[in-house]
Amino acid sequence: MNPSADVLALSTTEVDISQIAVGQAITVKWRGTPVFVKHRTEEEIKEAEDVNLADLRDPQPDSARVIEPQWLVVVGICTHLGCVPLGTKPGDQKGDFGGWFCPCHGSHYDTSGRIRRGPAPENLVVPPYAFVDDTSIQIG
Ligand code: FES
């Protein structure tokens, strides 16, 4: 038995990324869970790519976490105790590594959403997603 179209639609979220300026991020809901979609700057991409993997708690190259380097898509749930980290809204703290900061117990994530400092054990999760076209992605 295959799931019906309306059930499939509930499990995916299509996101229009055409209005997200370079350097901005938005939060969307996917299966009731926040997902951050970030349009990274050249500098943020370079920072993410230049990290020495030996310095990472959960070593993953940036290239394994993105489809297009300018777009980072991660589940917005801290891998420590499940808070939603700051760093997506304008003016938010982004932590010491320029990505996201979870003030709950001080977890810092970098511009690839990888854990760099604090108690969280793992990187922010990259959900399954695909580009529908140049201006939209489908998560799920
Ligand atoms: Fe994020 Fe505790 S839930 S640091």
mmCIF file with all atom_site columns, C-alpha atoms and ligand atoms in Angstrom:
data_model
loop_
_atom_site.group_PDB
_atom_site.id
_atom_site.type_symbol
_atom_site.label_atom_id
_atom_site.label_alt_id
_atom_site.label_comp_id
_atom_site.label_asym_id
_atom_site.label_entity_id
_atom_site.label_seq_id
_atom_site.pdbx_PDB_ins_code
_atom_site.Cartn_x
_atom_site.Cartn_y
_atom_site.Cartn_z
_atom_site.occupancy
_atom_site.B_iso_or_equiv
_atom_site.pdbx_formal_charge
_atom_site.auth_seq_id
_atom_site.auth_comp_id
_atom_site.auth_asym_id
_atom_site.auth_atom_id
_atom_site.pdbx_PDB_model_num
ATOM   1   C  CA  . MET A 1 1   ? 0.000  0.000  0.000  1.00 0.00 ? 1   MET A CA  1
ATOM   2   C  CA  . ASN A 1 2   ? 1.333  3.420  -0.920 1.00 0.00 ? 2   ASN A CA  1
ATOM   3   C  CA  . PRO A 1 3   ? 0.494  6.495  1.143  1.00 0.00 ? 3   PRO A CA  1
ATOM   4   C  CA  . SER A 1 4   ? -2.093 8.743  -0.476 1.00 0.00 ? 4   SER A CA  1
ATOM   5   C  CA  . ALA A 1 5   ? -1.118 12.089 -1.960 1.00 0.00 ? 5   ALA A CA  1
ATOM   6   C  CA  . ASP A 1 6   ? -2.516 14.101 0.965  1.00 0.00 ? 6   ASP A CA  1
ATOM   7   C  CA  . VAL A 1 7   ? -0.529 12.032 3.462  1.00 0.00 ? 7   VAL A CA  1
ATOM   8   C  CA  . LEU A 1 8   ? 2.630  12.531 1.405  1.00 0.00 ? 8   LEU A CA  1
ATOM   9   C  CA  . ALA A 1 9   ? 1.943  16.264 1.223  1.00 0.00 ? 9   ALA A CA  1
ATOM   10  C  CA  . LEU A 1 10  ? 1.792  16.442 5.017  1.00 0.00 ? 10  LEU A CA  1
ATOM   11  C  CA  . SER A 1 11  ? 5.204  14.885 5.308  1.00 0.00 ? 11  SER A CA  1
ATOM   12  C  CA  . THR A 1 12  ? 6.896  17.345 2.983  1.00 0.00 ? 12  THR A CA  1
ATOM   13  C  CA  . THR A 1 13  ? 7.284  21.114 3.091  1.00 0.00 ? 13  THR A CA  1
ATOM   14  C  CA  . GLU A 1 14  ? 7.974  23.215 0.041  1.00 0.00 ? 14  GLU A CA  1
ATOM   15  C  CA  . VAL A 1 15  ? 9.896  26.410 0.730  1.00 0.00 ? 15  VAL A CA  1
ATOM   16  C  CA  . ASP A 1 16  ? 10.170 29.451 -1.538 1.00 0.00 ? 16  ASP A CA  1
ATOM   17  C  CA  . ILE A 1 17  ? 13.791 30.534 -1.134 1.00 0.00 ? 17  ILE A CA  1
ATOM   18  C  CA  . SER A 1 18  ? 13.680 33.353 -3.681 1.00 0.00 ? 18  SER A CA  1
ATOM   19  C  CA  . GLN A 1 19  ? 13.060 36.034 -1.019 1.00 0.00 ? 19  GLN A CA  1
ATOM   20  C  CA  . ILE A 1 20  ? 15.817 34.975 1.388  1.00 0.00 ? 20  ILE A CA  1
ATOM   21  C  CA  . ALA A 1 21  ? 18.615 37.496 0.951  1.00 0.00 ? 21  ALA A CA  1
ATOM   22  C  CA  . VAL A 1 22  ? 22.260 36.568 1.231  1.00 0.00 ? 22  VAL A CA  1
ATOM   23  C  CA  . GLY A 1 23  ? 23.109 36.398 4.918  1.00 0.00 ? 23  GLY A CA  1
ATOM   24  C  CA  . GLN A 1 24  ? 19.489 35.851 5.975  1.00 0.00 ? 24  GLN A CA  1
ATOM   25  C  CA  . ALA A 1 25  ? 17.818 32.761 7.351  1.00 0.00 ? 25  ALA A CA  1
ATOM   26  C  CA  . ILE A 1 26  ? 14.233 31.734 7.920  1.00 0.00 ? 26  ILE A CA  1
ATOM   27  C  CA  . THR A 1 27  ? 12.534 29.119 10.045 1.00 0.00 ? 27  THR A CA  1
ATOM   28  C  CA  . VAL A 1 28  ? 9.952  26.844 8.463  1.00 0.00 ? 28  VAL A CA  1
ATOM   29  C  CA  . LYS A 1 29  ? 7.956  23.987 9.922  1.00 0.00 ? 29  LYS A CA  1
ATOM   30  C  CA  . TRP A 1 30  ? 8.448  20.464 8.657  1.00 0.00 ? 30  TRP A CA  1
ATOM   31  C  CA  . ARG A 1 31  ? 6.399  17.748 10.348 1.00 0.00 ? 31  ARG A CA  1
ATOM   32  C  CA  . GLY A 1 32  ? 5.859  20.162 13.228 1.00 0.00 ? 32  GLY A CA  1
ATOM   33  C  CA  . THR A 1 33  ? 9.603  20.662 13.641 1.00 0.00 ? 33  THR A CA  1
ATOM   34  C  CA  . PRO A 1 34  ? 11.489 23.907 13.009 1.00 0.00 ? 34  PRO A CA  1
ATOM   35  C  CA  . VAL A 1 35  ? 13.926 23.821 10.122 1.00 0.00 ? 35  VAL A CA  1
ATOM   36  C  CA  . PHE A 1 36  ? 16.404 26.626 9.469  1.00 0.00 ? 36  PHE A CA  1
ATOM   37  C  CA  . VAL A 1 37  ? 17.042 27.600 5.863  1.00 0.00 ? 37  VAL A CA  1
ATOM   38  C  CA  . LYS A 1 38  ? 20.080 29.851 5.633  1.00 0.00 ? 38  LYS A CA  1
ATOM   39  C  CA  . HIS A 1 39  ? 21.364 31.728 2.570  1.00 0.00 ? 39  HIS A CA  1
ATOM   40  C  CA  . ARG A 1 40  ? 25.041 31.771 3.438  1.00 0.00 ? 40  ARG A CA  1
ATOM   41  C  CA  . THR A 1 41  ? 27.476 34.520 2.546  1.00 0.00 ? 41  THR A CA  1
ATOM   42  C  CA  . GLU A 1 42  ? 30.754 33.743 0.772  1.00 0.00 ? 42  GLU A CA  1
ATOM   43  C  CA  . GLU A 1 43  ? 32.516 34.337 4.067  1.00 0.00 ? 43  GLU A CA  1
ATOM   44  C  CA  . GLU A 1 44  ? 30.260 31.917 5.943  1.00 0.00 ? 44  GLU A CA  1
ATOM   45  C  CA  . ILE A 1 45  ? 30.796 29.262 3.286  1.00 0.00 ? 45  ILE A CA  1
ATOM   46  C  CA  . LYS A 1 46  ? 34.559 29.722 3.450  1.00 0.00 ? 46  LYS A CA  1
ATOM   47  C  CA  . GLU A 1 47  ? 34.555 29.519 7.247  1.00 0.00 ? 47  GLU A CA  1
ATOM   48  C  CA  . ALA A 1 48  ? 32.549 26.303 7.086  1.00 0.00 ? 48  ALA A CA  1
ATOM   49  C  CA  . GLU A 1 49  ? 34.807 24.756 4.450  1.00 0.00 ? 49  GLU A CA  1
ATOM   50  C  CA  . ASP A 1 50  ? 38.100 25.786 6.048  1.00 0.00 ? 50  ASP A CA  1
ATOM   51  C  CA  . VAL A 1 51  ? 37.517 24.085 9.397  1.00 0.00 ? 51  VAL A CA  1
ATOM   52  C  CA  . ASN A 1 52  ? 39.975 21.371 10.315 1.00 0.00 ? 52  ASN A CA  1
ATOM   53  C  CA  . LEU A 1 53  ? 37.877 18.231 10.790 1.00 0.00 ? 53  LEU A CA  1
ATOM   54  C  CA  . ALA A 1 54  ? 40.157 17.177 13.655 1.00 0.00 ? 54  ALA A CA  1
ATOM   55  C  CA  . ASP A 1 55  ? 38.796 20.149 15.615 1.00 0.00 ? 55  ASP A CA  1
ATOM   56  C  CA  . LEU A 1 56  ? 35.213 18.906 15.365 1.00 0.00 ? 56  LEU A CA  1
ATOM   57  C  CA  . ARG A 1 57  ? 33.340 16.899 17.978 1.00 0.00 ? 57  ARG A CA  1
ATOM   58  C  CA  . ASP A 1 58  ? 31.098 15.424 15.300 1.00 0.00 ? 58  ASP A CA  1
ATOM   59  C  CA  . PRO A 1 59  ? 33.426 15.516 12.279 1.00 0.00 ? 59  PRO A CA  1
ATOM   60  C  CA  . GLN A 1 60  ? 31.608 16.172 9.033  1.00 0.00 ? 60  GLN A CA  1
ATOM   61  C  CA  . PRO A 1 61  ? 32.931 18.174 6.099  1.00 0.00 ? 61  PRO A CA  1
ATOM   62  C  CA  . ASP A 1 62  ? 30.711 21.056 5.060  1.00 0.00 ? 62  ASP A CA  1
ATOM   63  C  CA  . SER A 1 63  ? 30.385 19.461 1.629  1.00 0.00 ? 63  SER A CA  1
ATOM   64  C  CA  . ALA A 1 64  ? 28.572 16.502 3.211  1.00 0.00 ? 64  ALA A CA  1
ATOM   65  C  CA  . ARG A 1 65  ? 25.979 18.834 4.740  1.00 0.00 ? 65  ARG A CA  1
ATOM   66  C  CA  . VAL A 1 66  ? 24.909 20.913 1.754  1.00 0.00 ? 66  VAL A CA  1
ATOM   67  C  CA  . ILE A 1 67  ? 23.675 20.402 -1.797 1.00 0.00 ? 67  ILE A CA  1
ATOM   68  C  CA  . GLU A 1 68  ? 24.447 23.957 -2.933 1.00 0.00 ? 68  GLU A CA  1
ATOM   69  C  CA  . PRO A 1 69  ? 27.067 25.678 -0.749 1.00 0.00 ? 69  PRO A CA  1
ATOM   70  C  CA  . GLN A 1 70  ? 25.078 28.901 -0.481 1.00 0.00 ? 70  GLN A CA  1
ATOM   71  C  CA  . TRP A 1 71  ? 22.114 27.096 1.096  1.00 0.00 ? 71  TRP A CA  1
ATOM   72  C  CA  . LEU A 1 72  ? 22.291 25.409 4.490  1.00 0.00 ? 72  LEU A CA  1
ATOM   73  C  CA  . VAL A 1 73  ? 19.203 23.500 5.635  1.00 0.00 ? 73  VAL A CA  1
ATOM   74  C  CA  . VAL A 1 74  ? 19.204 22.096 9.178  1.00 0.00 ? 74  VAL A CA  1
ATOM   75  C  CA  . VAL A 1 75  ? 16.674 20.953 11.752 1.00 0.00 ? 75  VAL A CA  1
ATOM   76  C  CA  . GLY A 1 76  ? 16.469 23.751 14.330 1.00 0.00 ? 76  GLY A CA  1
ATOM   77  C  CA  . ILE A 1 77  ? 16.647 21.544 17.390 1.00 0.00 ? 77  ILE A CA  1
ATOM   78  C  CA  . CYS A 1 78  ? 19.696 21.577 19.643 1.00 0.00 ? 78  CYS A CA  1
ATOM   79  C  CA  . THR A 1 79  ? 21.105 18.080 19.952 1.00 0.00 ? 79  THR A CA  1
ATOM   80  C  CA  . HIS A 1 80  ? 21.638 18.553 23.690 1.00 0.00 ? 80  HIS A CA  1
ATOM   81  C  CA  . LEU A 1 81  ? 18.137 18.739 25.162 1.00 0.00 ? 81  LEU A CA  1
ATOM   82  C  CA  . GLY A 1 82  ? 16.053 19.894 22.256 1.00 0.00 ? 82  GLY A CA  1
ATOM   83  C  CA  . CYS A 1 83  ? 15.825 23.677 22.547 1.00 0.00 ? 83  CYS A CA  1
ATOM   84  C  CA  . VAL A 1 84  ? 15.554 25.843 19.448 1.00 0.00 ? 84  VAL A CA  1
ATOM   85  C  CA  . PRO A 1 85  ? 18.904 27.655 19.095 1.00 0.00 ? 85  PRO A CA  1
ATOM   86  C  CA  . LEU A 1 86  ? 19.185 31.385 18.407 1.00 0.00 ? 86  LEU A CA  1
ATOM   87  C  CA  . GLY A 1 87  ? 20.801 32.692 15.242 1.00 0.00 ? 87  GLY A CA  1
ATOM   88  C  CA  . THR A 1 88  ? 18.068 32.736 12.643 1.00 0.00 ? 88  THR A CA  1
ATOM   89  C  CA  . LYS A 1 89  ? 16.309 36.044 13.399 1.00 0.00 ? 89  LYS A CA  1
ATOM   90  C  CA  . PRO A 1 90  ? 18.015 39.387 12.713 1.00 0.00 ? 90  PRO A CA  1
ATOM   91  C  CA  . GLY A 1 91  ? 19.793 40.516 15.858 1.00 0.00 ? 91  GLY A CA  1
ATOM   92  C  CA  . ASP A 1 92  ? 19.951 37.037 17.368 1.00 0.00 ? 92  ASP A CA  1
ATOM   93  C  CA  . GLN A 1 93  ? 23.148 35.907 19.015 1.00 0.00 ? 93  GLN A CA  1
ATOM   94  C  CA  . LYS A 1 94  ? 24.958 33.511 16.706 1.00 0.00 ? 94  LYS A CA  1
ATOM   95  C  CA  . GLY A 1 95  ? 27.501 32.179 19.176 1.00 0.00 ? 95  GLY A CA  1
ATOM   96  C  CA  . ASP A 1 96  ? 31.272 32.152 18.957 1.00 0.00 ? 96  ASP A CA  1
ATOM   97  C  CA  . PHE A 1 97  ? 31.350 30.374 15.588 1.00 0.00 ? 97  PHE A CA  1
ATOM   98  C  CA  . GLY A 1 98  ? 28.881 32.544 13.695 1.00 0.00 ? 98  GLY A CA  1
ATOM   99  C  CA  . GLY A 1 99  ? 26.096 30.012 13.255 1.00 0.00 ? 99  GLY A CA  1
ATOM   100 C  CA  . TRP A 1 100 ? 23.653 29.369 16.079 1.00 0.00 ? 100 TRP A CA  1
ATOM   101 C  CA  . PHE A 1 101 ? 23.757 29.622 19.854 1.00 0.00 ? 101 PHE A CA  1
ATOM   102 C  CA  . CYS A 1 102 ? 21.666 27.615 22.283 1.00 0.00 ? 102 CYS A CA  1
ATOM   103 C  CA  . PRO A 1 103 ? 21.480 29.618 25.509 1.00 0.00 ? 103 PRO A CA  1
ATOM   104 C  CA  . CYS A 1 104 ? 20.017 26.710 27.462 1.00 0.00 ? 104 CYS A CA  1
ATOM   105 C  CA  . HIS A 1 105 ? 23.449 25.404 28.409 1.00 0.00 ? 105 HIS A CA  1
ATOM   106 C  CA  . GLY A 1 106 ? 25.620 27.271 25.932 1.00 0.00 ? 106 GLY A CA  1
ATOM   107 C  CA  . SER A 1 107 ? 26.022 25.199 22.797 1.00 0.00 ? 107 SER A CA  1
ATOM   108 C  CA  . HIS A 1 108 ? 27.690 26.996 19.899 1.00 0.00 ? 108 HIS A CA  1
ATOM   109 C  CA  . TYR A 1 109 ? 27.188 25.877 16.296 1.00 0.00 ? 109 TYR A CA  1
ATOM   110 C  CA  . ASP A 1 110 ? 29.188 27.031 13.295 1.00 0.00 ? 110 ASP A CA  1
ATOM   111 C  CA  . THR A 1 111 ? 28.108 28.238 9.855  1.00 0.00 ? 111 THR A CA  1
ATOM   112 C  CA  . SER A 1 112 ? 27.586 24.629 8.816  1.00 0.00 ? 112 SER A CA  1
ATOM   113 C  CA  . GLY A 1 113 ? 25.422 23.920 11.885 1.00 0.00 ? 113 GLY A CA  1
ATOM   114 C  CA  . ARG A 1 114 ? 28.148 21.784 13.439 1.00 0.00 ? 114 ARG A CA  1
ATOM   115 C  CA  . ILE A 1 115 ? 28.592 21.679 17.187 1.00 0.00 ? 115 ILE A CA  1
ATOM   116 C  CA  . ARG A 1 116 ? 31.759 23.525 18.204 1.00 0.00 ? 116 ARG A CA  1
ATOM   117 C  CA  . ARG A 1 117 ? 31.435 24.249 21.923 1.00 0.00 ? 117 ARG A CA  1
ATOM   118 C  CA  . GLY A 1 118 ? 29.091 23.391 24.757 1.00 0.00 ? 118 GLY A CA  1
ATOM   119 C  CA  . PRO A 1 119 ? 27.293 20.231 25.800 1.00 0.00 ? 119 PRO A CA  1
ATOM   120 C  CA  . ALA A 1 120 ? 25.475 19.263 22.586 1.00 0.00 ? 120 ALA A CA  1
ATOM   121 C  CA  . PRO A 1 121 ? 26.918 15.976 21.337 1.00 0.00 ? 121 PRO A CA  1
ATOM   122 C  CA  . GLU A 1 122 ? 26.100 16.221 17.645 1.00 0.00 ? 122 GLU A CA  1
ATOM   123 C  CA  . ASN A 1 123 ? 25.719 18.602 14.745 1.00 0.00 ? 123 ASN A CA  1
ATOM   124 C  CA  . LEU A 1 124 ? 22.339 20.067 13.851 1.00 0.00 ? 124 LEU A CA  1
ATOM   125 C  CA  . VAL A 1 125 ? 20.659 17.442 11.704 1.00 0.00 ? 125 VAL A CA  1
ATOM   126 C  CA  . VAL A 1 126 ? 20.398 17.937 7.955  1.00 0.00 ? 126 VAL A CA  1
ATOM   127 C  CA  . PRO A 1 127 ? 16.909 16.780 6.931  1.00 0.00 ? 127 PRO A CA  1
ATOM   128 C  CA  . PRO A 1 128 ? 16.218 15.103 3.609  1.00 0.00 ? 128 PRO A CA  1
ATOM   129 C  CA  . TYR A 1 129 ? 15.520 17.797 1.026  1.00 0.00 ? 129 TYR A CA  1
ATOM   130 C  CA  . ALA A 1 130 ? 15.893 18.512 -2.670 1.00 0.00 ? 130 ALA A CA  1
ATOM   131 C  CA  . PHE A 1 131 ? 15.813 21.497 -4.976 1.00 0.00 ? 131 PHE A CA  1
ATOM   132 C  CA  . VAL A 1 132 ? 12.546 21.630 -6.893 1.00 0.00 ? 132 VAL A CA  1
ATOM   133 C  CA  . ASP A 1 133 ? 13.928 24.434 -9.070 1.00 0.00 ? 133 ASP A CA  1
ATOM   134 C  CA  . ASP A 1 134 ? 16.200 27.451 -8.636 1.00 0.00 ? 134 ASP A CA  1
ATOM   135 C  CA  . THR A 1 135 ? 13.819 29.160 -6.244 1.00 0.00 ? 135 THR A CA  1
ATOM   136 C  CA  . SER A 1 136 ? 12.340 26.404 -4.117 1.00 0.00 ? 136 SER A CA  1
ATOM   137 C  CA  . ILE A 1 137 ? 13.252 23.375 -2.103 1.00 0.00 ? 137 ILE A CA  1
ATOM   138 C  CA  . GLN A 1 138 ? 11.184 20.503 -0.811 1.00 0.00 ? 138 GLN A CA  1
ATOM   139 C  CA  . ILE A 1 139 ? 11.967 19.211 2.640  1.00 0.00 ? 139 ILE A CA  1
ATOM   140 C  CA  . GLY A 1 140 ? 11.025 15.626 3.396  1.00 0.00 ? 140 GLY A CA  1
HETATM 141 FE FE1 . FES B 2 .   ? 20.895 23.359 23.673 1.00 0.00 ? 1   FES B FE1 1
HETATM 142 FE FE2 . FES B 2 .   ? 21.024 22.541 26.206 1.00 0.00 ? 1   FES B FE2 1
HETATM 143 S  S1  . FES B 2 .   ? 19.374 22.290 24.776 1.00 0.00 ? 1   FES B S1  1
HETATM 144 S  S2  . FES B 2 .   ? 22.549 23.593 25.061 1.00 0.00 ? 1   FES B S2  1
#
